[in-house]
CSV table of C-alpha atoms in Angstrom, one decimal:
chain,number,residue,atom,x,y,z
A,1,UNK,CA,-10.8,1.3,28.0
A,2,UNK,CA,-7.6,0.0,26.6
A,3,UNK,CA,-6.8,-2.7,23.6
A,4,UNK,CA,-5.7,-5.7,25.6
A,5,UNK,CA,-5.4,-7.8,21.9
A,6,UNK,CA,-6.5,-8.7,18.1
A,7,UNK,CA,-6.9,-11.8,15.8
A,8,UNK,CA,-6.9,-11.5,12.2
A,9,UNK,CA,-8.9,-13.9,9.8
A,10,UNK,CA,-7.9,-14.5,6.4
A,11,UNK,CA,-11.2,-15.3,4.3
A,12,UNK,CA,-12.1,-16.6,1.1
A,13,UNK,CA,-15.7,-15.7,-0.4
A,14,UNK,CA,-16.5,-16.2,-4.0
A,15,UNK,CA,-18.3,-14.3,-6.0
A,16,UNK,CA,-21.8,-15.8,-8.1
A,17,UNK,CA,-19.5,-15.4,-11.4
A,18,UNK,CA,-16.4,-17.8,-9.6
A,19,UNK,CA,-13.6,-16.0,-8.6
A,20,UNK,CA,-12.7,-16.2,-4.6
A,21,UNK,CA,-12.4,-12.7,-3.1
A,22,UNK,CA,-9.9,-12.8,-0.3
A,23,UNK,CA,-10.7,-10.7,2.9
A,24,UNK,CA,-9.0,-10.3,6.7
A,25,UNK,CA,-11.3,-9.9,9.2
A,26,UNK,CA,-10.4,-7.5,12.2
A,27,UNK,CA,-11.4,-7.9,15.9
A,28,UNK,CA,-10.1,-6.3,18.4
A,29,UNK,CA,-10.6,-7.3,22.1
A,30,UNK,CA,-10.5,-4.6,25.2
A,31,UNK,CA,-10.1,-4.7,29.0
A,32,UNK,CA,-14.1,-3.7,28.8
A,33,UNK,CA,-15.0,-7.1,27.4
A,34,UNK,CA,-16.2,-5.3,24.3
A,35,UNK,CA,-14.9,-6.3,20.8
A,36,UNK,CA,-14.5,-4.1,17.7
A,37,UNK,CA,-14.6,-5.6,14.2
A,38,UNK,CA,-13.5,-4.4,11.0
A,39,UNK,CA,-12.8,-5.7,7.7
A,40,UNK,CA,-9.4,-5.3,5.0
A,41,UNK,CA,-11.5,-6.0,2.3
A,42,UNK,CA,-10.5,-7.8,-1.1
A,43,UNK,CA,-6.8,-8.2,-1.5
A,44,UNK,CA,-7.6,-9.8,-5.1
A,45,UNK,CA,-5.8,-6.7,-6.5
A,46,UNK,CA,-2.7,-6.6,-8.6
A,47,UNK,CA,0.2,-5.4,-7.3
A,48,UNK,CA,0.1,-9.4,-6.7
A,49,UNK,CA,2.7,-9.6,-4.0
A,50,UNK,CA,0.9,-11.3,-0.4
A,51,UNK,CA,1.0,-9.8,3.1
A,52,UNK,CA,2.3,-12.3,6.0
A,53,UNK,CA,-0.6,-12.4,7.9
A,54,UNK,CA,1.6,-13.5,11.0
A,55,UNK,CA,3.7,-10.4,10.7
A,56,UNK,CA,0.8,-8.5,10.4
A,57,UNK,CA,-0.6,-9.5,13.7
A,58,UNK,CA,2.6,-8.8,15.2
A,59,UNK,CA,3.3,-5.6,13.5
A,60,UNK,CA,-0.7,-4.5,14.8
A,61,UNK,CA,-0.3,-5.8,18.3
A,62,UNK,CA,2.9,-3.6,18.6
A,63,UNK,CA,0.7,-0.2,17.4
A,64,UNK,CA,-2.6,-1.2,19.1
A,65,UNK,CA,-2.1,-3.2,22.4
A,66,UNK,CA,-2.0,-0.6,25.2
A,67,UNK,CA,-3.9,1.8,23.4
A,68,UNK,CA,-7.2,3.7,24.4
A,69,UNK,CA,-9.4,2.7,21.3
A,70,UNK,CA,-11.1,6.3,21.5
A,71,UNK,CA,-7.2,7.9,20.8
A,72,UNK,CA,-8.6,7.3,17.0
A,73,UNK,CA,-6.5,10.5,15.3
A,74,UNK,CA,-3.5,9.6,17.2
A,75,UNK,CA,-3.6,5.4,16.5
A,76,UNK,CA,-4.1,6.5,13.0
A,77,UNK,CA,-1.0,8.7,13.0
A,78,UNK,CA,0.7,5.9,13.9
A,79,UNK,CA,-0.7,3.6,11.0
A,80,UNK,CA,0.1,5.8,8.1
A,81,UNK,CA,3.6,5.9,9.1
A,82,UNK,CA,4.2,2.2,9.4
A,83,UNK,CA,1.6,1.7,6.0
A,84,UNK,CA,2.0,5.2,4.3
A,85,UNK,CA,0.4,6.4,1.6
A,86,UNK,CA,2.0,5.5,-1.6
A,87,UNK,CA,-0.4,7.2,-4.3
A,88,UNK,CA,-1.5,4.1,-5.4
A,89,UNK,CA,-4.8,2.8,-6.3
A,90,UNK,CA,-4.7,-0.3,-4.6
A,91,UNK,CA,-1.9,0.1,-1.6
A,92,UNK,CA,-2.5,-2.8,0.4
A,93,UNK,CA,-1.2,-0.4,3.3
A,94,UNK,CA,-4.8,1.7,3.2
A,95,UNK,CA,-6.9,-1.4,3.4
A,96,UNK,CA,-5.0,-2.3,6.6
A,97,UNK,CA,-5.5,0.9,8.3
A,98,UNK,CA,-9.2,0.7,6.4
A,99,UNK,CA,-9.5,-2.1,8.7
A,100,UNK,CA,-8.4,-1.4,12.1
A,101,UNK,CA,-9.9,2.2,11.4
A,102,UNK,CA,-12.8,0.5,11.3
A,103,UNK,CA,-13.0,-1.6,14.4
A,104,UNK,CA,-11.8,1.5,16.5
A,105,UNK,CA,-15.1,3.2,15.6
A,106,UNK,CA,-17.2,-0.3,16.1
A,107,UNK,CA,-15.4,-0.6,19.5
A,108,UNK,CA,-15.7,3.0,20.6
A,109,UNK,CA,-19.5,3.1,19.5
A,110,UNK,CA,-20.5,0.1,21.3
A,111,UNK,CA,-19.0,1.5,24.5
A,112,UNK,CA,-20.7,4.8,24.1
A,113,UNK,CA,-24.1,2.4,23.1
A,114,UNK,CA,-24.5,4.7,20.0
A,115,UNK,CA,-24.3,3.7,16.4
A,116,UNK,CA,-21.1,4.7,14.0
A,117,UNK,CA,-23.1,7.0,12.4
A,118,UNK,CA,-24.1,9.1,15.5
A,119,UNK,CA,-19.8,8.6,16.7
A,120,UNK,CA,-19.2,10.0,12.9
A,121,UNK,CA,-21.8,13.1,13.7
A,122,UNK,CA,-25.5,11.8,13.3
A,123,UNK,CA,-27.5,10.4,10.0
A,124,UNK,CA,-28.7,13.0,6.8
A,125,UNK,CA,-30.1,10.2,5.1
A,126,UNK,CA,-31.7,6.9,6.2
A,127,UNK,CA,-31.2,5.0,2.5
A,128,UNK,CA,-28.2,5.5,0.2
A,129,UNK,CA,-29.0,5.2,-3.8
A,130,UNK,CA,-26.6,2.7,-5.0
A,131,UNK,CA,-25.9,1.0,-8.6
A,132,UNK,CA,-25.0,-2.4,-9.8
A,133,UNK,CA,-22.2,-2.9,-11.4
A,134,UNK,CA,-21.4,-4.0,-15.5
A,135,UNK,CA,-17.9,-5.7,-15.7
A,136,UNK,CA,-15.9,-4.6,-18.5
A,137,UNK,CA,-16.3,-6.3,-22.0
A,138,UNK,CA,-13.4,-8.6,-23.0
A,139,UNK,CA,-15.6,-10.1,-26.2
A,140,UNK,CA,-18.2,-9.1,-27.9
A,141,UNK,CA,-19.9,-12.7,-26.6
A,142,UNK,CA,-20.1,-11.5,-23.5
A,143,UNK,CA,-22.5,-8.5,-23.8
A,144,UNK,CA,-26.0,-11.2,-23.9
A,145,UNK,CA,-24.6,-12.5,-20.2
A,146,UNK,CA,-24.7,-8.5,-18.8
A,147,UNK,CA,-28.1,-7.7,-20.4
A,148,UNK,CA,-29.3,-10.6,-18.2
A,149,UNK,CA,-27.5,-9.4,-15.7
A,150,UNK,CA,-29.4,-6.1,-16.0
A,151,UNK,CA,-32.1,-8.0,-16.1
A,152,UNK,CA,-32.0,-10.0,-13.3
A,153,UNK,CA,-30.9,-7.3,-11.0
A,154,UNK,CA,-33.7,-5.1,-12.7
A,155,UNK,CA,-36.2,-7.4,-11.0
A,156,UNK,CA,-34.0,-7.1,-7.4
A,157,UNK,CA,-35.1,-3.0,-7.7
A,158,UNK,CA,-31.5,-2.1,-9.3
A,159,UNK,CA,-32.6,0.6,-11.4
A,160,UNK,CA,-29.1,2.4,-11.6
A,161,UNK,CA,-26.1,0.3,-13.5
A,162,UNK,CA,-22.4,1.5,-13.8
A,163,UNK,CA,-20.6,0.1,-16.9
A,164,UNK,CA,-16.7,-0.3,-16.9
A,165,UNK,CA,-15.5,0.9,-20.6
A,166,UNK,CA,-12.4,0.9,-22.7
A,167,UNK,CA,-11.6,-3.0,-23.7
A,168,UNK,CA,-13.8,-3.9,-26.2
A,169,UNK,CA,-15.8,-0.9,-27.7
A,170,UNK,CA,-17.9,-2.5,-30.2
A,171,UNK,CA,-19.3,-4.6,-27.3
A,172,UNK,CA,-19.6,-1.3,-24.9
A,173,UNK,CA,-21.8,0.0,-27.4
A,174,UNK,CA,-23.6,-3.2,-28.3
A,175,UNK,CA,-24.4,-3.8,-24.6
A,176,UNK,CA,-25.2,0.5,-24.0
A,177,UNK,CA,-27.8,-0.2,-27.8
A,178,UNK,CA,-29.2,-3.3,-25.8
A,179,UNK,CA,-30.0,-1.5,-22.4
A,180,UNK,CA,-31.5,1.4,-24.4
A,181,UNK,CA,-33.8,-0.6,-26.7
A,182,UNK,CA,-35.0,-3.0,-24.2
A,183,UNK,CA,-35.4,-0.3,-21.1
A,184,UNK,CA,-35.8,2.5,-22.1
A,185,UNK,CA,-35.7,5.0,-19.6
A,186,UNK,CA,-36.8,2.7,-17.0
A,187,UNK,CA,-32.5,2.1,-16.6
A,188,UNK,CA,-30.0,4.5,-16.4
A,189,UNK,CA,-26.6,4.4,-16.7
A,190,UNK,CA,-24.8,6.0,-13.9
A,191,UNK,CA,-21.6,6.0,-15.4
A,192,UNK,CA,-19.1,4.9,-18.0
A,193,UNK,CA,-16.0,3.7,-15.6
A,194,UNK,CA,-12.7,3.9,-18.0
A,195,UNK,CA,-10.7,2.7,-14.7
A,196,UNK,CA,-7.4,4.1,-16.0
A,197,UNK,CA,-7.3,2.3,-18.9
A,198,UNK,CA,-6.8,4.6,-20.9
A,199,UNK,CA,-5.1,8.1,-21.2
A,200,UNK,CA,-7.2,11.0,-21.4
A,201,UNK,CA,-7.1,11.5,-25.3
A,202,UNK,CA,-8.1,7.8,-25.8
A,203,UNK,CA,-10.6,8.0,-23.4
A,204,UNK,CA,-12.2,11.1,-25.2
A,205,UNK,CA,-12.7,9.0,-28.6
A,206,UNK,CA,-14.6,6.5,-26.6
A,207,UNK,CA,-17.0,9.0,-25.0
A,208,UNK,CA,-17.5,10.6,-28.3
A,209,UNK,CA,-18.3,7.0,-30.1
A,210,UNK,CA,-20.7,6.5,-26.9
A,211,UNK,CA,-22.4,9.8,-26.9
A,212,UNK,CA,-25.4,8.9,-28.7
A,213,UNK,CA,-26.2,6.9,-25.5
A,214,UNK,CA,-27.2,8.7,-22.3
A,215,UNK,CA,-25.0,8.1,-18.9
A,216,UNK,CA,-24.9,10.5,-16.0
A,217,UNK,CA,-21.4,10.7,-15.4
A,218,UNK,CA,-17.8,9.4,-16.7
A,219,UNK,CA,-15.2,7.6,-13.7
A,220,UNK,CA,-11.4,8.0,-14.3
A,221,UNK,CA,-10.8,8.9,-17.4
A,222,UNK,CA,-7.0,9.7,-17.7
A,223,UNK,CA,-4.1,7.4,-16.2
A,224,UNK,CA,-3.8,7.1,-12.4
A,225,UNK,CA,-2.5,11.0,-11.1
A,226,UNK,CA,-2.6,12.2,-14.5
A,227,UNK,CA,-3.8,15.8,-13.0
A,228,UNK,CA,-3.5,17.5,-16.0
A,229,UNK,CA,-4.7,15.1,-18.4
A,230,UNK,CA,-7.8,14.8,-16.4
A,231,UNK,CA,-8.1,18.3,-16.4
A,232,UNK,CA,-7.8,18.3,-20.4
A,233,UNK,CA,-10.4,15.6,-20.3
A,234,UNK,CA,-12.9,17.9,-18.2
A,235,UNK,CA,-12.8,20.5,-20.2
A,236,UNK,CA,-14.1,19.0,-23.2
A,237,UNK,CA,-16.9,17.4,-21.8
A,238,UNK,CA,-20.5,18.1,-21.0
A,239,UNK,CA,-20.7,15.0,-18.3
A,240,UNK,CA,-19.1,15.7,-14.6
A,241,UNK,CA,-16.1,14.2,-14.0
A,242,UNK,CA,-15.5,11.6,-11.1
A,243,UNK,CA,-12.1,10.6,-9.6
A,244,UNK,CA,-11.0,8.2,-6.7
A,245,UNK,CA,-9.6,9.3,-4.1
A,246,UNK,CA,-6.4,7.5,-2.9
A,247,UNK,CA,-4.4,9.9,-1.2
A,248,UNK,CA,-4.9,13.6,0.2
A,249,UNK,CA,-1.8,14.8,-1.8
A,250,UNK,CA,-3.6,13.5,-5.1
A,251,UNK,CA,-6.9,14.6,-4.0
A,252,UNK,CA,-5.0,18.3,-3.6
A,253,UNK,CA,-3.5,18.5,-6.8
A,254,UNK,CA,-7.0,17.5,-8.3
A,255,UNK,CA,-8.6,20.5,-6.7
A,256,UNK,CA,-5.8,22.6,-6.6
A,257,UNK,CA,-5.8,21.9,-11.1
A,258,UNK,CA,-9.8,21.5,-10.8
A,259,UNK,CA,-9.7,18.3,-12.2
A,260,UNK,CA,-12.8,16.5,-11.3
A,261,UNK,CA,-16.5,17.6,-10.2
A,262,UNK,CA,-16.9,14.6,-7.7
A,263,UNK,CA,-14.8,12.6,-5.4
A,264,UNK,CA,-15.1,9.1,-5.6
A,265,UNK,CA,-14.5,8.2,-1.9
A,266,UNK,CA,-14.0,4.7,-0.2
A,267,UNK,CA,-12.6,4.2,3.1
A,268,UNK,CA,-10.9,1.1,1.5
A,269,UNK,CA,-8.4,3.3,-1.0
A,270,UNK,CA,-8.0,6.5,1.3
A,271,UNK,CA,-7.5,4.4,4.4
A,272,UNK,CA,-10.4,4.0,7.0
A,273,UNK,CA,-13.6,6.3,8.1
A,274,UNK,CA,-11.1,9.4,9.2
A,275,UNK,CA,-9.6,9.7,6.6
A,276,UNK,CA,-12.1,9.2,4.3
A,277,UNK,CA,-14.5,11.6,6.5
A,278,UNK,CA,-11.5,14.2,6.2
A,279,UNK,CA,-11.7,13.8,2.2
A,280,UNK,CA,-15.4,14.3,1.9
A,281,UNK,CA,-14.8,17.8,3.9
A,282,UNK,CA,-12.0,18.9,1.8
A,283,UNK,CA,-14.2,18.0,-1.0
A,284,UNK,CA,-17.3,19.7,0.9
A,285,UNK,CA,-14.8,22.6,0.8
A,286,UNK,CA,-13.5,23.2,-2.2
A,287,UNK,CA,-17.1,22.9,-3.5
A,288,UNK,CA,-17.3,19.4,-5.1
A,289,UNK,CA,-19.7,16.9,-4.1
A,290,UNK,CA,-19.0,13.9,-3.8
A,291,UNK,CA,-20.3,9.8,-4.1
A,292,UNK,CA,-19.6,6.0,-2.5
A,293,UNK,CA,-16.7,4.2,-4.0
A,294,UNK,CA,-16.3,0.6,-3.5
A,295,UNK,CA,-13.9,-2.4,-3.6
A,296,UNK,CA,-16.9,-4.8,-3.3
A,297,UNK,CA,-16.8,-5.2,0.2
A,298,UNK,CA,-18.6,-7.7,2.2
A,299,UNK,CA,-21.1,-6.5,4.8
A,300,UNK,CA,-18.6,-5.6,7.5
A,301,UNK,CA,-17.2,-3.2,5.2
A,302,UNK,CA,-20.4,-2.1,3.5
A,303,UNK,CA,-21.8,-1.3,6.9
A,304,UNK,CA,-18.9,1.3,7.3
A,305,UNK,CA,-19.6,2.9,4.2
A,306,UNK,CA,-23.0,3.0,4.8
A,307,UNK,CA,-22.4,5.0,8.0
A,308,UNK,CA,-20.3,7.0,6.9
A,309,UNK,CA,-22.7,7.6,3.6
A,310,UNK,CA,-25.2,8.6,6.0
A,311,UNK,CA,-23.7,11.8,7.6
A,312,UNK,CA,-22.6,13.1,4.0
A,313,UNK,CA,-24.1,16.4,3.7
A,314,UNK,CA,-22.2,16.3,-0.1
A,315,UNK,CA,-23.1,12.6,-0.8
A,316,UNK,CA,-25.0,14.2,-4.3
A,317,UNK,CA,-24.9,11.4,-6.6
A,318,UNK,CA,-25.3,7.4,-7.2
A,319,UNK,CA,-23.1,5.9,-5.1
A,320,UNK,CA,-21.2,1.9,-5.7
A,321,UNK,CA,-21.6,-0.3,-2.7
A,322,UNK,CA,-23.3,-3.4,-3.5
A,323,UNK,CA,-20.8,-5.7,-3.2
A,324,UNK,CA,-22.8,-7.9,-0.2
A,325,UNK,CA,-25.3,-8.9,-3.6
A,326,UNK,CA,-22.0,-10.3,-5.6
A,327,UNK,CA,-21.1,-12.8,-3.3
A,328,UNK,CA,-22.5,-16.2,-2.6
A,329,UNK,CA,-22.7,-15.6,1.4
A,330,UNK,CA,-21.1,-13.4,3.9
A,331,UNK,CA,-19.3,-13.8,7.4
A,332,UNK,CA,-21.9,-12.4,9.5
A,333,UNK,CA,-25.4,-13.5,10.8
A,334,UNK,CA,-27.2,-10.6,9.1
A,335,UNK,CA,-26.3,-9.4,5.9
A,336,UNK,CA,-26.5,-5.5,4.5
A,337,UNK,CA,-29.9,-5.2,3.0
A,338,UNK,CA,-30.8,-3.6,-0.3
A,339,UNK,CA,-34.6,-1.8,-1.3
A,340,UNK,CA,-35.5,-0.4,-4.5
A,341,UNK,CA,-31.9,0.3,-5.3
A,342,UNK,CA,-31.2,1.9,-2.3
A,343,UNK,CA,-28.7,0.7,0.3
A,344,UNK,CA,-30.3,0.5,3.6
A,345,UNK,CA,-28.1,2.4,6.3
A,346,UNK,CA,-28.3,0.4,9.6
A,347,UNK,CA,-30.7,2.2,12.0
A,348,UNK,CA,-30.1,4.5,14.8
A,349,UNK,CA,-30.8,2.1,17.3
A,350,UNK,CA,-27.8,-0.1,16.6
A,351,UNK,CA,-24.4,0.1,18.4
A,352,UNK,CA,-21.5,-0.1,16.5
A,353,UNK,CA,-21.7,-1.0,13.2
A,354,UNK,CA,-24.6,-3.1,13.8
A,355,UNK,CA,-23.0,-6.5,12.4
A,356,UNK,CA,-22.1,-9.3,14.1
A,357,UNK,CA,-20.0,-11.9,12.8
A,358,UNK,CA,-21.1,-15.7,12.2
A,359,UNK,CA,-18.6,-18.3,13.6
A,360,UNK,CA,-19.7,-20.6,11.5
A,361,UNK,CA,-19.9,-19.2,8.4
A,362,UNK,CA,-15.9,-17.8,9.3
A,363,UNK,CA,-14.9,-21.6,9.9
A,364,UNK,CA,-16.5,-22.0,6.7
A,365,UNK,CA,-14.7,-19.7,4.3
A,366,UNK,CA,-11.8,-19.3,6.7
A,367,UNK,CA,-8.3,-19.7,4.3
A,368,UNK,CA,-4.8,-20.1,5.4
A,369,UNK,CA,-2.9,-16.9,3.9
A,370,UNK,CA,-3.2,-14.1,1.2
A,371,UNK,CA,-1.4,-15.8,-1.7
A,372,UNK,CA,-2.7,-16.5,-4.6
A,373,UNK,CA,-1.0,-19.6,-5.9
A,374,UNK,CA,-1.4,-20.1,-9.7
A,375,UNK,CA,-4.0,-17.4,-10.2
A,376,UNK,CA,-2.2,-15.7,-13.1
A,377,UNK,CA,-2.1,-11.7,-13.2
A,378,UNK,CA,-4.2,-11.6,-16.3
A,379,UNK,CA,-6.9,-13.4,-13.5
A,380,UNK,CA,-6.3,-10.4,-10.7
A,381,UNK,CA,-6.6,-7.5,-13.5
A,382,UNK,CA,-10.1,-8.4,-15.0
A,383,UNK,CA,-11.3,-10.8,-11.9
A,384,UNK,CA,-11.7,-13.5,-14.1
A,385,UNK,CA,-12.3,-17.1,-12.8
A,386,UNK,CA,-9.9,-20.0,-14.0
A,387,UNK,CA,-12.7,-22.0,-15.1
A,388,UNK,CA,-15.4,-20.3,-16.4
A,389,UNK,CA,-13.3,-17.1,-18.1
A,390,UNK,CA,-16.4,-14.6,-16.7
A,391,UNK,CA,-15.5,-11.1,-15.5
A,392,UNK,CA,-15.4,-10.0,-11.9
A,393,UNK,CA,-14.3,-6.5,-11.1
């Protein structure tokens, strides 16, 4: 089987709180008449700079046309030296190879008529626990609109809620006093994400003000590849410690300084299902478990994580992707489905990644380019919409 071409497609989906998400859409055609999709998901991050989607294509047709699509470790050799790793949260260059990554395994699974899952080495788990996600606090106004939201999703079966931390701490605490009074232990707080924000010392007041409130775990509390500082942070702490993972030289010097207790993994920061299968066994290694990370994906990428969730042996805690349930529609005929707060993994029986994409719903939210126009950078860093000033993440 060999990759006789590709199309990329630039789309725009927007979220229920306003802001358009912008995502390219992989497929890659073969001489076998099979197609593999994938999906570079969300470019709404800051740095704000675009990609030419034109010189994209060409720049992918010159790595991938010709190729055999099962020549996966070699293909992505080739990727990370044209998009490198640049330990950088958001590298644009890992959600392209995230992508193509991606529709190598869809291809290569539907040839073999075996799921992702089985081509990634078989399911542990049928269901992955998953949490909703609490956008940071700007004002102390906004902390009524997330106890809805907790509400609301409460009633979906979310049961598990992850609260980014740092900006406004009188309303962190107002919205954590609100949860606890009203749910009790019927909610639980997965996590207290600090995103960076702040350095680790910082970070440390916060938790302590926070304490009397009861959260599982706290996300990234130090400045990005602030090994040391992390470390600091861990040590005076009784919560574990969860980290991103965005390169393999940063994940080393995390385990090498024993930095964190979990690896936050995403095939959309690390750069595709190798790599990101390749992190959760150094992690498996070095004796850490691990959990889910997310961009908020739509269902092509959700799928991915979900089949790669599934043959986790050290997938031990709460995992983030629910980002099919933030946006107002998707781009393929069946959406990623959702039970009790679990995120269902698509069943043994499908091949590929068992999504298909809708042509009409493409046309629909299909968009020229990447750029973002007037959207300001204060817009890209919180995910806030022009016109209604609500959060997205």
């Amino acid at each position: 089987m060999k990759i006789v071409d590709l199309k990329l497609t630039v789309v725009g989906v927007p979220r229920h709180t306003g802001f358009v998400n912008k995502h390219v859409i992989i497929e890659l055609f073969t001489d076998e008449g099979l197609i593999g999709i994938g999906e570079m998901s969300d470019f709404s991050h800051l740095p704000r700079y675009a990609v030419d989607v034109s010189d994209l294509t060409n720049v992918l047709r010159s790595i991938l046309v010709g190729k055999d699509p099962f020549d996966i470790s070699l293909i992505n050799q080739e990727l990370i030296g044209n998009f490198p790793e640049a330990m950088y949260y958001y590298e644009k260059g890992s959600f392209i190879r995230n992508g193509v990554d991606a529709a190598l395994h869809d291809v290569c699974a539907k040839y073999l008529n075996i799921s992702v899952s089985e081509l990634l080495g078989g399911h542990v788990r049928e269901k992955i626990k998953v949490c909703y996600p609490i956008f940071r606090h700007r004002f102390l106004s906004e902390v009524e609109g997330n106890l809805a939201t907790v509400r609301k999703r409460f009633n979906q079966g979310f049961d598990v809620f992850r609260l980014y931390v740092g900006k406004n701490l009188d309303a962190d605490e107002a919205f954590l006093d609100g949860v606890a009074k009203e749910f009790g232990s019927k909610v639980t707080i997965k996590s207290l994400d600090f995103s960076h924000l702040l350095d680790w010392k910082e970070s440390l007041r916060a938790v302590k003000r926070l304490s009397n409130y009861s959260f599982e775990l706290i996300e990234s509390p130090a400045l990005a590849n602030d090994f040391d500082g992390l470390r600091e942070f861990r040590t005076r702490v009784d919560e574990p410690i969860s980290e991103h993972v965005w390169s393999f030289r940063q994940q080393y010097e995390m385990i090498k300084r024993d930095s964190v207790d979990i690896f936050n993994i995403s095939p959309i920061f690390i750069g595709g299902l190798t790599a990101a299968k390749k992190a959760a066994s150094a992690a498996e290694v070095a004796g850490k478990s691990c959990l889910l990370g997310t961009t908020q994906e739509l269902s092509i990428g959700t799928a991915a994580m979900a089949h790669l969730g599934s043959t986790l042996l050290n997938l031990n805690y709460t995992s983030d992707p629910t980002g099919p349930e933030l946006y107002v529609s998707d781009i393929v005929k069946d959406k990623i489905t959702y039970e009790n707060g679990y995120l269902n993994v698509p069943s043994k029986g499908v091949k590929g990644l068992g999504v298909e994409l809708d042509p009409d719903k493409i046309e629909k939210y299909r968009v020229d380019d990447l750029s973002w126009g007037k959207v300001t950078v204060h817009q890209l860093q919180d995910r806030t919409s022009e016109c209604s000033g609500e959060k997205l993440k």
